[in-house]
Amino acid sequence: MLVGIKTDALPISRSRRMIQTAILSICNAGILTVLMIAPSASQVMPDSTAIKLPSDAEIHKMIANRVDVIGGLEDGIGIVVGIVGPEGRRVISYGHVNQGDPRLLDGDTGFEIASATKVFTALLLADMVEKGEVTLVVPVAKYLPAGVKLPDRKGRSITLLDLATHTSGLPFMPALNDSLAVKDPSLLYHFLAGYKLSRDIGATWDYSNIGYWLLGEALAHRSGMDFETLLTTRVIVPLRLTGTAITPSPKMKANLAVGHDAALRPAPYFPSLPVYSLMPAAGGLVSTTNDLLTFLSAVMGYERSPFARAMAAMLSARRPKPHLGEEQALGWIVIREGDDQLIFHDGGSLGFASSVAWDPQRRLGVVVLSNQSTGVNDIARHLLRPDFPLEQPTAAKRTEIVLDSTALRVCAGRYEALGEGIFKIVFEGDSLTFQAPTDWGLPKLRLRPESRLDFFAAELPLRVTFQTDGDGRVNAILVHPPRGQRAKLAKRVSPDR
């Protein structure tokens, strides 16, 4: 989840679809899960049987270069890469648990995986379908408490399949006043009761954290237990994932890396943020590289698993995504070129990034985890498909300057971007704050000046550049979202009041 920033995750078609599996894909706990940008499937996918994985030394150099560009070992950040395939497992790491902590990251270090949690939620769904407890294509309302009202459209109701494939028509996050402070799940139900769908159900892919929240609520109500207990007893324990949980045990907490935001400051624990704490199904898991390799081993058939049929069923139900050659399965996203497939899910939170990817033809899987919010999905893709280029990261450390109140006040106002909504820039105290449209799933952020017109947020890799007309008056902003999405131009529609 950023479970959510919307980063999911996420392969994302529009800049507001942050993190997808984005705060994730702020994700989906982690929820910002959330979400990540995936290279387009229109790139040529090479003959996967001819690909040779890099050596441990080459991978170590790759991730060391990334960490050193972003900040460096002294900042307490790092990356762990895990690989599982016909030749067994290997784990390569670089970096530390936290600044000033001599412990090195390793395969047992815990990370928030944000929107990558959605794959586990989808597995729970598939297993309950296999056992005859739920049905994919009946209205989800059947599995919710009596009296819950959900939106419908043209006589069609939302189903579990619609929720699991992001085709329900529900938005990324709930559009509530101060939604990121919501602690009461009844408010989310209230939002859904009044929401009007703008797209036909089942027709269009649009990444939705609130959709996975509702999916988790339905499965939990059907089972008669809360979602955390359900996922733990039905999925995590049977898979013997001892380092994976929604609520980490004391032992897990001792091995948990400290997440770092876009300015390399320690980030808050994502599930502690009010609205995201309500959405564990969308991005609430903490896990380790070794546990995720165990999970991939079961998915690819290297280990016996009670979920073999359910794991296969997750890939049998698919709906198209906007990107050419991409499909949304249950939880997983599939890039397809002929018979060649690459299957993955990404996640991103305020302080962590994750990617879980595998090649079914070569039976080769990759896990990449970082305790810094810059996405790592490109590393996972590149290891499995060398033609996917590595991104060119930028340094996370930025220099904040001091501007007087007059220079700041002239920037305040409401700015509208076509297809996105209103961005609010407010002068508060002695600084500017940035509020994105609600369905971006971002908290209010303080903007810090690098120059008179260039500002950045410390919590996320987000930048705002103010533009001026011929008379020097601010008339627009260029918003550079997290995860490298295309910048969005928003024109000033009114000054701040």
mmCIF file of C-alpha atoms in Angstrom, residues 39-48 51-52 340 342 362 378-391:
data_model
loop_
_atom_site.group_PDB
_atom_site.id
_atom_site.type_symbol
_atom_site.label_atom_id
_atom_site.label_comp_id
_atom_site.label_asym_id
_atom_site.label_seq_id
_atom_site.Cartn_x
_atom_site.Cartn_y
_atom_site.Cartn_z
ATOM 1 C CA PRO A 39 8.139 -0.707 -17.212
ATOM 2 C CA SER A 40 5.751 -1.094 -20.113
ATOM 3 C CA ALA A 41 5.103 -4.570 -21.442
ATOM 4 C CA SER A 42 5.506 -3.136 -24.933
ATOM 5 C CA GLN A 43 9.238 -3.425 -24.400
ATOM 6 C CA VAL A 44 10.550 -6.538 -26.062
ATOM 7 C CA MET A 45 10.649 -9.438 -23.645
ATOM 8 C CA PRO A 46 13.661 -11.591 -24.449
ATOM 9 C CA ASP A 47 13.725 -15.368 -24.643
ATOM 10 C CA SER A 48 13.622 -16.050 -20.910
ATOM 11 C CA ILE A 51 18.764 -15.246 -19.605
ATOM 12 C CA LYS A 52 21.547 -15.735 -17.102
ATOM 13 C CA ASP A 340 6.392 -15.640 -21.922
ATOM 14 C CA LEU A 342 6.444 -12.099 -15.819
ATOM 15 C CA ARG A 362 11.983 -20.560 -15.741
ATOM 16 C CA ASP A 378 13.047 -1.866 -11.485
ATOM 17 C CA ILE A 379 15.709 -4.011 -9.787
ATOM 18 C CA ALA A 380 13.376 -7.014 -9.590
ATOM 19 C CA ARG A 381 12.332 -6.655 -13.236
ATOM 20 C CA HIS A 382 15.897 -6.155 -14.387
ATOM 21 C CA LEU A 383 17.123 -9.318 -12.669
ATOM 22 C CA LEU A 384 14.464 -11.414 -14.384
ATOM 23 C CA ARG A 385 14.482 -9.495 -17.670
ATOM 24 C CA PRO A 386 17.772 -7.638 -18.349
ATOM 25 C CA ASP A 387 16.057 -5.637 -21.098
ATOM 26 C CA PHE A 388 14.080 -3.829 -18.400
ATOM 27 C CA PRO A 389 16.372 -0.887 -17.622
ATOM 28 C CA LEU A 390 17.462 0.100 -14.152
ATOM 29 C CA GLU A 391 16.209 3.515 -13.125
#
